[in-house]
Structures are given as structure tokens and as C-alpha cells.
Coordinates of C-alpha atoms and ligand atoms in Angstrom, one line a residue:
X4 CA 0.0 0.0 0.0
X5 CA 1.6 3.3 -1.5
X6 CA 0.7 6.4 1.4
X7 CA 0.3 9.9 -0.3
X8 CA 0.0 13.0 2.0
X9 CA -2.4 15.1 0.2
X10 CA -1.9 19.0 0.5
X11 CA -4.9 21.2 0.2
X12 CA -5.7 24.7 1.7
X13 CA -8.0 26.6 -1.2
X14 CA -10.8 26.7 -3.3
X15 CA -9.6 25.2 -6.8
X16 CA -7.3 23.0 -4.8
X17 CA -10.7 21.4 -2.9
X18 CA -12.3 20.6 -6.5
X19 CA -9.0 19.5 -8.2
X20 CA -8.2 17.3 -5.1
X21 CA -11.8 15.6 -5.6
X22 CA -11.5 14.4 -8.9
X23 CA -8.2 12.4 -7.8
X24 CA -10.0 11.4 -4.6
X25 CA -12.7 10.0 -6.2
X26 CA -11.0 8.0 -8.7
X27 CA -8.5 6.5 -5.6
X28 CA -11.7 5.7 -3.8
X29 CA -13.7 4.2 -6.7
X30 CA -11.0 2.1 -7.8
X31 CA -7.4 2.4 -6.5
X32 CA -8.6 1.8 -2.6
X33 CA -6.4 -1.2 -2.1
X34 CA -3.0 0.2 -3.4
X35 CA -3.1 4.2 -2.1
X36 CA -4.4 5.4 0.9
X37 CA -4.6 8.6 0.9
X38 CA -4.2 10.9 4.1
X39 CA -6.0 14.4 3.3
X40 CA -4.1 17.6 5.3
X41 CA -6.2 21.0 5.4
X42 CA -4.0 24.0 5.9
X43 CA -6.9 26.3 6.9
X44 CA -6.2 28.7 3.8
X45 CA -9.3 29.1 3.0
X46 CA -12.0 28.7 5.7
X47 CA -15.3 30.3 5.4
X48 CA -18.1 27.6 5.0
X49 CA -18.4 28.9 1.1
X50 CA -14.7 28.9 0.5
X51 CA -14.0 25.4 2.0
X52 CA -16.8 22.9 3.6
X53 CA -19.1 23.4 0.9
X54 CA -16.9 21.7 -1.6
X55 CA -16.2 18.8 0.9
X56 CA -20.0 18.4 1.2
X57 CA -21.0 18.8 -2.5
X58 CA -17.8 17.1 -3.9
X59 CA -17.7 13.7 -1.4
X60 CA -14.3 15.1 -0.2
X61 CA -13.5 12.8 2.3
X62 CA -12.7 14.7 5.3
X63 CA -9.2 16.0 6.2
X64 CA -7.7 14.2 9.2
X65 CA -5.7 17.2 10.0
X66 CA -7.0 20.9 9.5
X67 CA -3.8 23.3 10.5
X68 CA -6.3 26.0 10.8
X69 CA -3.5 28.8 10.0
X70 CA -5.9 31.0 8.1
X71 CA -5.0 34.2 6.4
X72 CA -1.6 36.4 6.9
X73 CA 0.8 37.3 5.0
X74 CA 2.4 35.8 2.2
X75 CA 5.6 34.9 4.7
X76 CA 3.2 34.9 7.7
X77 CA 1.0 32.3 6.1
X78 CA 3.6 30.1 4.1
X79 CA 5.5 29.8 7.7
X80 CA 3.0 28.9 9.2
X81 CA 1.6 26.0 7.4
X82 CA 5.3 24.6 6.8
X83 CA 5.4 24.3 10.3
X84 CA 2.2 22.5 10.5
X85 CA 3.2 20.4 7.5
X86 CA 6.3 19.5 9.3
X87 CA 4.9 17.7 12.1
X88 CA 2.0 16.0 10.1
X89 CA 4.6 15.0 7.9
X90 CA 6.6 13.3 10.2
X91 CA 4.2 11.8 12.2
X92 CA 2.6 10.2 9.2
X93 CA 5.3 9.4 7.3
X94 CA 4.0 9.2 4.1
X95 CA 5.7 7.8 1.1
X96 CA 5.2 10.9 -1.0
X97 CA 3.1 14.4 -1.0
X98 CA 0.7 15.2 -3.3
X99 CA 0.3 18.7 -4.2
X100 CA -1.7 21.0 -6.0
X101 CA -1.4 23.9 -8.8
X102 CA 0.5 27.2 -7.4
X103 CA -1.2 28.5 -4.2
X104 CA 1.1 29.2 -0.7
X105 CA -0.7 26.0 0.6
X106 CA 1.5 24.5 -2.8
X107 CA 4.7 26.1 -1.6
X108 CA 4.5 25.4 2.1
X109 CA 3.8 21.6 1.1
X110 CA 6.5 22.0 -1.4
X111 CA 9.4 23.4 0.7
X112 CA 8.6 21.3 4.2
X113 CA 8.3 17.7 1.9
X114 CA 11.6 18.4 0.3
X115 CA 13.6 18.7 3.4
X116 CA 12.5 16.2 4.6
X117 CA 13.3 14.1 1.9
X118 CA 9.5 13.1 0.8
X119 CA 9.1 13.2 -3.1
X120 CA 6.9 15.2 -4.6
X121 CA 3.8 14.3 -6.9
X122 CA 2.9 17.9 -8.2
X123 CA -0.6 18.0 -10.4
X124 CA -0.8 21.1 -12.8
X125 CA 2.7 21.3 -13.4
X126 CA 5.0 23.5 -15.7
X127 CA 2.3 26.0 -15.6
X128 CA 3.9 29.5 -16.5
X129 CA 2.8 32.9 -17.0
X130 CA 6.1 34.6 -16.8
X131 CA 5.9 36.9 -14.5
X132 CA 7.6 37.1 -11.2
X133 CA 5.8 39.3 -9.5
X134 CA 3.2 37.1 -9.1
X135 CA 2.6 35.0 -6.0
X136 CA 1.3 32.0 -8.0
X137 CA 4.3 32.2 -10.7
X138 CA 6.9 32.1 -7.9
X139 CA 5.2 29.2 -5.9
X140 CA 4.1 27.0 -9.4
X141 CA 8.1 27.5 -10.1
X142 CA 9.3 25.9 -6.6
X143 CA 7.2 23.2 -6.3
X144 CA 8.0 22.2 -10.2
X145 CA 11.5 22.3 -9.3
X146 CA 11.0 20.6 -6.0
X147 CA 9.1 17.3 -7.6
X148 CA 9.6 13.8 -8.3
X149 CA 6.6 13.3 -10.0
X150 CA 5.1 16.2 -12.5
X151 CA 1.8 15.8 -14.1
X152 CA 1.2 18.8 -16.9
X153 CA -2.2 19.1 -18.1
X154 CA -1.2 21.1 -21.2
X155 CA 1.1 20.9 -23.8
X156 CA 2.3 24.4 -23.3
X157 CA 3.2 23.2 -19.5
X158 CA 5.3 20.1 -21.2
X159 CA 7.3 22.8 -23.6
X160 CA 8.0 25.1 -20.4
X161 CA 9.4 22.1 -18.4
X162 CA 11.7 21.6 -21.0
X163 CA 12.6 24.8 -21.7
X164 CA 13.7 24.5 -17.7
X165 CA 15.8 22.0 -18.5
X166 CA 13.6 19.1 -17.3
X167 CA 14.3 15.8 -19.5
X168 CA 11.2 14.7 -20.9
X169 CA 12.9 11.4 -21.9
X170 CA 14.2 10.4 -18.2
X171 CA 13.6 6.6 -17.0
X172 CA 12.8 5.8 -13.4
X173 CA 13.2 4.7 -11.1
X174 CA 12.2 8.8 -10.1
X175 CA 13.9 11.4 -7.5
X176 CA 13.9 14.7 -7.2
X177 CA 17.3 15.0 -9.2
X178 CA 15.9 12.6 -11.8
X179 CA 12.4 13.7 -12.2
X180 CA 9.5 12.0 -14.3
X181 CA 7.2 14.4 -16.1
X182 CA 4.0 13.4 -17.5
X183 CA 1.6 15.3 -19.9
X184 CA -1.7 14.1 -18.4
X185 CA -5.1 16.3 -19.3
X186 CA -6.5 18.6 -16.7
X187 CA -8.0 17.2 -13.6
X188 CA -10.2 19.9 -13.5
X189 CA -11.7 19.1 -17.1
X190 CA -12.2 15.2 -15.6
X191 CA -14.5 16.7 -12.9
X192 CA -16.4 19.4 -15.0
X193 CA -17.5 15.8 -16.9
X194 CA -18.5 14.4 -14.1
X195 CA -20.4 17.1 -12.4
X196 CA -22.3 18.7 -15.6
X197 CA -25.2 17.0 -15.1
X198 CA -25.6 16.7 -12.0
X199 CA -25.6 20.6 -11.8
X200 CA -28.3 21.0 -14.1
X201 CA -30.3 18.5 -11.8
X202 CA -29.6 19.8 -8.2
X203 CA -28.5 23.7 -9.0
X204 CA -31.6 25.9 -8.1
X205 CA -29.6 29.3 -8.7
X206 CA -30.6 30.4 -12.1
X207 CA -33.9 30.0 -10.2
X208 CA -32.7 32.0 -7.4
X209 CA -31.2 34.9 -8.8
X210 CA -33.9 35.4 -11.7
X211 CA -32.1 34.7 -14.6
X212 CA -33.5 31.4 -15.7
X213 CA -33.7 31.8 -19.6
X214 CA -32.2 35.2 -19.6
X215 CA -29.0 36.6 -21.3
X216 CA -26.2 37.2 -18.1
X217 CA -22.8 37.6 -17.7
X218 CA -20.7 36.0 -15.5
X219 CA -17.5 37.4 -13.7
X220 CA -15.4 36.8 -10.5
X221 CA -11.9 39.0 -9.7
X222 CA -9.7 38.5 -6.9
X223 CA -6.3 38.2 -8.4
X224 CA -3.6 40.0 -6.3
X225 CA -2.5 42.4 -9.0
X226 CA -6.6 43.5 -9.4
X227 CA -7.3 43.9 -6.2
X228 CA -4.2 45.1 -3.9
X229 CA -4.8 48.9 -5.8
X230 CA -8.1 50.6 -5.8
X231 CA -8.0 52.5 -9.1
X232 CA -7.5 49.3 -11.0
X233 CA -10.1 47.5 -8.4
X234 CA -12.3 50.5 -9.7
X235 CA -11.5 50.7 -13.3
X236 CA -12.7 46.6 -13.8
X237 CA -15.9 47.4 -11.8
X238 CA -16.8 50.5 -13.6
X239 CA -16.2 48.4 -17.1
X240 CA -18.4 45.5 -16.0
X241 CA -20.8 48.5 -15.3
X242 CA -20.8 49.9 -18.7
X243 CA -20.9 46.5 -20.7
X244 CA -23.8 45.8 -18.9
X245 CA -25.6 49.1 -18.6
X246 CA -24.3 49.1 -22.8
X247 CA -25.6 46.4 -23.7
X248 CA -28.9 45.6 -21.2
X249 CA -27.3 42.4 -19.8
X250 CA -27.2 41.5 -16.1
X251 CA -23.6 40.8 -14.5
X252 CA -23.9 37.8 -11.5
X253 CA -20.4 38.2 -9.6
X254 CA -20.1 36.1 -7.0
X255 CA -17.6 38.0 -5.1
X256 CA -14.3 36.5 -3.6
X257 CA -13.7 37.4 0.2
X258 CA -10.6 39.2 -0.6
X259 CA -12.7 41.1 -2.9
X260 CA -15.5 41.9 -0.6
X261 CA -12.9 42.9 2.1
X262 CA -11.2 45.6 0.2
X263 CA -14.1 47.2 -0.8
X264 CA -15.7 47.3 2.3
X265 CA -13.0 48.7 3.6
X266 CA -12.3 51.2 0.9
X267 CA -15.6 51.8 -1.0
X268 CA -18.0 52.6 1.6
X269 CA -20.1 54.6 -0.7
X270 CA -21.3 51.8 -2.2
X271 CA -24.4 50.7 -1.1
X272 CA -23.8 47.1 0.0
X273 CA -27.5 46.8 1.8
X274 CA -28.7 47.1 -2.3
X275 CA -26.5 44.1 -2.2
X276 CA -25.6 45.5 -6.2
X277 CA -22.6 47.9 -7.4
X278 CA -24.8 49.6 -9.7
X279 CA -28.3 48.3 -11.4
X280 CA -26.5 46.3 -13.9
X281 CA -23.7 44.3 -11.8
X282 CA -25.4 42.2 -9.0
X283 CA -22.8 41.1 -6.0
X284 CA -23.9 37.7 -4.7
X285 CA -21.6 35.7 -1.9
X286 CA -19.0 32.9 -3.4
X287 CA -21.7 29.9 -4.7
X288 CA -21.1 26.0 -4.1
X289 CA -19.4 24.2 -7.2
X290 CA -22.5 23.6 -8.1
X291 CA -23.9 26.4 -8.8
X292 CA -20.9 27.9 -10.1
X293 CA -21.2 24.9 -12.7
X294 CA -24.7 25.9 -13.7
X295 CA -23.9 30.0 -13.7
X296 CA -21.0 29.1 -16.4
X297 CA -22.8 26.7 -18.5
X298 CA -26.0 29.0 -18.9
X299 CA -24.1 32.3 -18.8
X300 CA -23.7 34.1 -22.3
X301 CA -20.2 35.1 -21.5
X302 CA -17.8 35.2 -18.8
X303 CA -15.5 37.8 -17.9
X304 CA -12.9 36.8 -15.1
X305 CA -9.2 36.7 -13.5
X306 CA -9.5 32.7 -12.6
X307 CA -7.5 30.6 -13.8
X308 CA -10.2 28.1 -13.2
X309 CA -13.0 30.1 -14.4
X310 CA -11.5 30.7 -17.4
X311 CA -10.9 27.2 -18.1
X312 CA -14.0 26.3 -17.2
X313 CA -15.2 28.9 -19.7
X314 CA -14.0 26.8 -22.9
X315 CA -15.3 23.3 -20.9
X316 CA -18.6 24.9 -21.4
X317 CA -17.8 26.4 -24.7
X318 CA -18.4 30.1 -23.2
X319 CA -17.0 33.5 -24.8
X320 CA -14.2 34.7 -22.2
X321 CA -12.5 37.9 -21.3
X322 CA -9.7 37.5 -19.0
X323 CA -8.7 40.8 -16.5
X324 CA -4.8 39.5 -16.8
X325 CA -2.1 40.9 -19.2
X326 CA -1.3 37.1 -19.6
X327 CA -2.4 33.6 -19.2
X328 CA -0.2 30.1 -18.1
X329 CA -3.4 28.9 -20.2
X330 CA -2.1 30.0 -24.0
X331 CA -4.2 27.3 -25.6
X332 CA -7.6 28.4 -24.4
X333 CA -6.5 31.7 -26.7
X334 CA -6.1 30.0 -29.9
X335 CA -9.9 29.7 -31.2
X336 CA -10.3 33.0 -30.8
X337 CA -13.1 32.8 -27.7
X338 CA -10.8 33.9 -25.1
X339 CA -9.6 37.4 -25.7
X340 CA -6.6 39.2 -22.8
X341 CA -7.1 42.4 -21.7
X342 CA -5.9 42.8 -18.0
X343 CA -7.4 45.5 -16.3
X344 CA -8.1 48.4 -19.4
X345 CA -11.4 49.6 -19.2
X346 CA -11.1 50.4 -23.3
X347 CA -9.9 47.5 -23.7
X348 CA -12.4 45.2 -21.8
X349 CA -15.4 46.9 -23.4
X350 CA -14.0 46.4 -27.2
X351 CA -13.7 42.4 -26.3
X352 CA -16.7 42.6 -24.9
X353 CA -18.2 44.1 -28.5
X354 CA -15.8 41.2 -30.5
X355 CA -17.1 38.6 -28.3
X356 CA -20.9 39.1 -28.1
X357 CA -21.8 38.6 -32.1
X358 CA -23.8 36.1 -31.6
X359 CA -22.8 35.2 -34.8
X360 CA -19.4 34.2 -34.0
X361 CA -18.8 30.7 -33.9
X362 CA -15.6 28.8 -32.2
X363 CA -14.3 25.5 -32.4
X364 CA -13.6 24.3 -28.7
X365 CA -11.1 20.9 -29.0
X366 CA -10.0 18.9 -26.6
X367 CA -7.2 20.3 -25.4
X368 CA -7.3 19.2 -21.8
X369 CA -7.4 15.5 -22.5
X370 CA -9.9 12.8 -22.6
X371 CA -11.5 13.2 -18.9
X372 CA -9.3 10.5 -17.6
X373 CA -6.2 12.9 -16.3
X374 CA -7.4 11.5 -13.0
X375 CA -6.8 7.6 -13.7
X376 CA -3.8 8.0 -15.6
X377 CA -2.2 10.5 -12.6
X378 CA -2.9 7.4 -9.9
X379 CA -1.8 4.7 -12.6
X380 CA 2.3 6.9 -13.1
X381 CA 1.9 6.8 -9.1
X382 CA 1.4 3.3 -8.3
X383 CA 3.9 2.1 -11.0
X384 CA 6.6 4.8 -9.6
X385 CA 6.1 5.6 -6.0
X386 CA 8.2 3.4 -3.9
X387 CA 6.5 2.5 -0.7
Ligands
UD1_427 C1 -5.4 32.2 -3.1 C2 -4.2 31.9 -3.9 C3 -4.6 32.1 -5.4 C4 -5.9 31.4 -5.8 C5 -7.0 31.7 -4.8 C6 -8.2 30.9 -5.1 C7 -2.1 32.3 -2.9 C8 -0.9 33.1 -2.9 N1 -3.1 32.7 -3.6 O1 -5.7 33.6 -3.2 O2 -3.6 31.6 -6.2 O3 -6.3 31.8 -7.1 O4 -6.6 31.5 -3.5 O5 -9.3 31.4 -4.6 O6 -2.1 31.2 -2.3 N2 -10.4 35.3 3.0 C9 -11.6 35.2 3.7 N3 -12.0 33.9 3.9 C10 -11.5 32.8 3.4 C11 -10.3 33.0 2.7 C12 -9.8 34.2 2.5 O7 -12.1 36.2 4.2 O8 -12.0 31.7 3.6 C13 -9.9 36.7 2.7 C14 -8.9 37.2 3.8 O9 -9.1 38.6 3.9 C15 -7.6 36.9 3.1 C16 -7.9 37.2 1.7 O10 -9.2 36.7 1.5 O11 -6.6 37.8 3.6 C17 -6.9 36.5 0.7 O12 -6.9 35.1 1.0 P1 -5.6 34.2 0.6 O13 -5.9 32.8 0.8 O14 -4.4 34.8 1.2 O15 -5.4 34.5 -1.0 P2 -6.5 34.4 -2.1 O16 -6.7 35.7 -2.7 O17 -7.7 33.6 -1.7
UDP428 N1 -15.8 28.6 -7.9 C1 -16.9 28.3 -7.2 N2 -17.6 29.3 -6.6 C2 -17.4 30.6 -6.8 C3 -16.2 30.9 -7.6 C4 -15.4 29.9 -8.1 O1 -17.2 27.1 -7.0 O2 -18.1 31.4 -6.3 C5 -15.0 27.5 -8.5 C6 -14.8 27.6 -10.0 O3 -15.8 26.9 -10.6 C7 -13.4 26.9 -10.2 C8 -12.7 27.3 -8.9 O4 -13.6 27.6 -8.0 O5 -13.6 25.5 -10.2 C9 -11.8 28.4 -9.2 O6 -11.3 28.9 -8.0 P1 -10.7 30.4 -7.9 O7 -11.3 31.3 -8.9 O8 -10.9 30.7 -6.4 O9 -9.1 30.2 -8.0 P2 -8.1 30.0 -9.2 O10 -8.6 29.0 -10.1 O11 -8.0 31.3 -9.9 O12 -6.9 29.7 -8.6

């Protein structure tokens, strides 16, 4: 029996992490156990228990509880968590997700200790350091045994890094396997589709069942941290919709919320609404997220999930970033950059909505089996 130490801490880390779970549980039970660990990054009911209880996450067995802080503060903190869970449990290796501090803490405290790697969304670049997730996403890759790419692109940065595709295990950090494997997020956007469309009641909710919306979420770091640019994407959502008649839904991040109730108390937050044409709602269960994108007309956001999630459901997308680790999603044409310009949000907005326009979507994050084949490179590598 192979042990993996599963690192999770935030949102798109709680849905990735289900997809493997599920496919360990459904048919890899007797050759992987799998011990969950919780850093506490993310811990409001909506951010974190939600997805356990809609998901079938099977329950952490530790929950760090370290919470928010600093980027040093909070990284600290959960390494020295990790380091006792990690030596009390021993595991044979630690299995961590995309590029979030959760990622680097698990990262950094596994390596020292000498426990490979397995890191799922690897080689992942948008090239540019000034971002958290670029700096974290760069340090785990280089820390790994094990790296599971769901994109070509990812495969092409690893080797521009000087990873050797072509290496034969048996696997250690100085001799590392890499694997081009489909996205793990894709797998569960399969398997959840339906079931969305059956149990979601928020179209219902909200008032938008068979109407035209828009859907949008920001919290990135860089769109967020200064007000004139926090302003300047909330004034364009304003205008596309007050433009062109259609409702934004934007289910707001808590990082979000926080800064502008701290900073834009003029807004009337009891109207629960920005302006007439944007409507605020809290953070919504995977769910409902599901149903919003696959029934929205567009969606306009600074995810890295959302976005993707955009082409699973064949959606128009603007992204508020100047760039994207995702290049492929920008190929057919649906999924147009603008970071945080007001002009230029507004003219993608025009390019995007001809109803006219059709795109080709392919497959380019695999077959739905990323999952399987991740456990299956695991079993056959990971010594126990
Ligand atoms: C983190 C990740 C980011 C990822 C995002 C997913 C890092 C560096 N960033 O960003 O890559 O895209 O998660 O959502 O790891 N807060 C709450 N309640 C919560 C969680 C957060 O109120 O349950 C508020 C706190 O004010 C906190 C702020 O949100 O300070 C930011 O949270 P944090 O986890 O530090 O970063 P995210 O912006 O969530
Ligand atoms: N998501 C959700 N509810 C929301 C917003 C996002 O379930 O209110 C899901 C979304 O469908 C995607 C994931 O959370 O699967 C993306 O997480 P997030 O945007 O927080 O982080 P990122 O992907 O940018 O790291």
C-alpha cells in the first residue's frame, strides 16, 4: 500500500483534489491510501466545507487551521504545521496541487524532509515574477519527483527549464518523471455537468432562468491590492452591462468583498448591487458555479479556473490578466486578454458578443481520464 500526503488549503485546490480522490476511492482503494491535510487557507463555510459536502471530499484528518496572513506569515505557518504532520505520518510521498502558498509550504517542508513530490498542474507559467502563483508554481515544479502537466504548453515550459522529458525511473527529485496528463479539472467538469443542471436551483434564485447574463469573478492579487485598478474593472463591467442591457452575476471573492468594504464605503452594499446592472452575490457552491457558467452568455474573469471552465462549457471569455499560463484556451479565438483596461475590456466585450461568431472548442485538456492516468504513473513509480 503506497501512502500519499495530500496537501490542500483553497478553493480550486478542494475541487481539483476531488477528482483524484474520487477516482482513488472508486478504484485504486487497495493500493493508495490517501491521508488528506487542510492548511486552513481558505476557511469560510463557502470557500472550503461546501466543496467537501458537495464534492464527497472525504474529510481531512488534519486541519492546520493557519488562516489568512501574509504571504511569509501564512507560508510559515503552514510549513510548520506540515512539518509535524509530515513526520508523524510518514507518508511515502506528497501530493500537491497547482500554485497556491498551501502548494509552496507543502512544497518546501516535503523536500527537506526528503519526501518526493507528486505535483498535479505542473510547468504552468505565466512569466511573470511578480506574481505569487508564478513564484510558488516555479518551486514546487523544481522541487518534484513526480510532474503531471495538463497542457502541452506546460510540457514545452518544463523543457525549456531544463527538465528531460525522456528520463527513466526509477524517479527522485534530481531525476524527475514528467507526464503530460489532461487537466483534472476538465475530468470533474464531466463528471459534475449534469448533475448541476439537476440539483442547482440558482438560475432559479437569482432570476435569470432563460435570460442573457454575464458571468464574472476577480480577486487576483494584481486587481485587487490597488483601488484604481479595483475600480476601473468594476466601472467596465458596469458599462458592458448598462451598454448592452445584460445582467452581471459576480459572486464576489472574500478578498474582494474585504477591500471594498474597507475602501468603497459609498457603495451601497445593503442594495446588495454595485450599480443596477452588476449584482454582488456571496462565493456559490461548485455547483452552482457549474450551472452559472454553463448558462451564462459570457464570462469575464481573472481565474485561472473560471477561465478554463469557460471553454469546458464552450463560453466567450475575457480574462482581466495581461497574460495567461493557459495560452491554448487563446487560440480559437473565444478567449480574448485584456488585464485590467477599461477600453480594452469593453471592445472584447463588442468582439465577443456577435452572436454570430462561432468557435471551435477541442480537446485540449485530454480525454476526462487525467485523473486515472495520474494514480496509474503513481502506483507504478512511488516506492513505498
Ligand atoms: C489564493 C491563492 C490564489 C488562488 C486563490 C483561489 C495564494 C498566494 N493565492 O488567493 O492563487 O487563485 O486562493 O481562490 O495562495 N479570505 C476570507 N475567507 C477565506 C479565505 C480568504 O475572508 O475563507 C480573505 C482574507 O481577507 C484573506 C484574503 O481573502 O486575507 C486572501 O486570501 P488568501 O488565501 O491569502 O489569498 P487568495 O486571494 O484567496
Ligand atoms: N468557484 C466556485 N464558486 C465561486 C467561484 C469559483 O465554486 O463562487 C470555483 C470555480 O468553478 C473553479 C474554482 O472555484 O472550479 C476556481 O477557483 P478560484 O477562482 O478561487 O481560483 P483560481 O482557479 O484562480 O486559482
Amino acid at each position: 500500500m503506497i501512502k500519499i500526503l495530500t496537501v490542500i488549503g483553497a478553493r480550486p485546490q478542494f475541487i481539483k483534489a476531488a477528482a483524484i480522490s474520487h477516482t482513488i476511492n472508486s478504484h485504486y482503494s487497495d493500493e493508495i491510501e490517501e491521508v488528506l491535510v487542510h492548511t486552513g487557507q481558505h476557511y469560510d463555510a463557502n470557500m472550503s466545507e461546501v466543496f467537501f459536502n458537495e464534492l464527497s471530499i472525504p474529510h481531512e484528518k488534519y486541519n492546520l487551521q493557519i488562516g489568512s496572513g501574509s504571504h511569509a506569515i501564512q507560508t510559515a505557518r503552514m510549513m510548520e504545521g506540515l512539518e509535524g504532520v509530515i513526520a508523524k505520518e510518514q507518508p511515502d510521498a506528497v501530493l500537491l496541487y497547482g500554485d497556491t502558498n498551501s502548494t509552496l509550504a507543502g512544497a518546501v517542508t516535503a523536500s527537506k524532509l526528503e519526501i518526493p513530490i507528486i505535483h498535479v498542474e505542473a510547468g504552468l507559467r505565466s512569466f511573470t515574477k511578480n506574481m505569487p502563483e508564478e513564484i510558488n508554481r516555479v518551486v514546487c515544479d523544481h522541487l518534484s519527483t513526480l510532474l503531471f502537466t495538463p497542457t502541452i504548453a506546460g510540457l514545452n515550459n518544463l523543457k525549456q527549464e531544463g527538465f528531460q522529458l525522456e528520463n527513466k525511473g526509477p524517479f527522485t527529485v534530481d531525476n524527475p518523471g514528467v507526464y503530460h496528463c489532461g487537466d483534472v479539472m476538465y475530468d470533474i467538469s464531466l463528471m459534475y455537468k449534469q448533475i448541476a443542471s439537476e440539483k442547482s436551483s440558482i438560475l432559479t434564485a437569482l432570476n435569470i432562468n432563460n435570460k442573457k447574463f454575464i458571468l464574472a469573478t476577480v480577486h487576483r492579487q494584481d486587481n485587487t491590492s490597488d483601488n484604481n485598478i479595483l475600480t476601473q474593472i468594476l466601472f467596465a463591467l458596469d458599462q458592458v452591462s448598462q451598454e448592452s442591457g445584460i445582467q452581471v452575476i459576480l459572486p464576489l471573492h472574500p478578498r474582494t468583498k474585504k477591500i471594498l468594504d474597507d475602501h468603497f464605503k459609498d457603495v451601497d452594499w445593503t442594495q446588495n448591487k454595485i450599480s443596477s446592472g452588476i449584482k454582488v452575490i456571496d462565493p456559490v457552491s461548485y455547483l452552482d458555479m457549474v450551472q452559472l457558467e454553463s448558462n451564462c452568455c459570457m464570462i469575464i474573469t481573472d481565474s485561472g479556473g473560471v477561465q478554463k471552465e469557460a471553454y469546458f462549457y464552450k463560453k466567450p471569455c475575457i480574462i482581466l490578466q495581461n497574460e495567461t499560463p493557459w495560452i491554448e484556451l487563446l487560440e480559437n479565438g473565444s478567449t480574448i486578454l485584456v488585464g485590467s483596461d477599461k477600453v480594452k475590456l469593453i471592445k472584447a466585450f463588442h468582439e465577443l458578443r456577435d452572436d454570430n461568431r462561432v468557435f471551435e472548442f477541442s480537446d485540449i485538456f485530454g480525454d476526462g481520464n487525467g485523473s486515472k492516468f495520474i494514480i496509474e504513473r503513481i502506483i507504478a513509480n512511488i516506492r513505498n
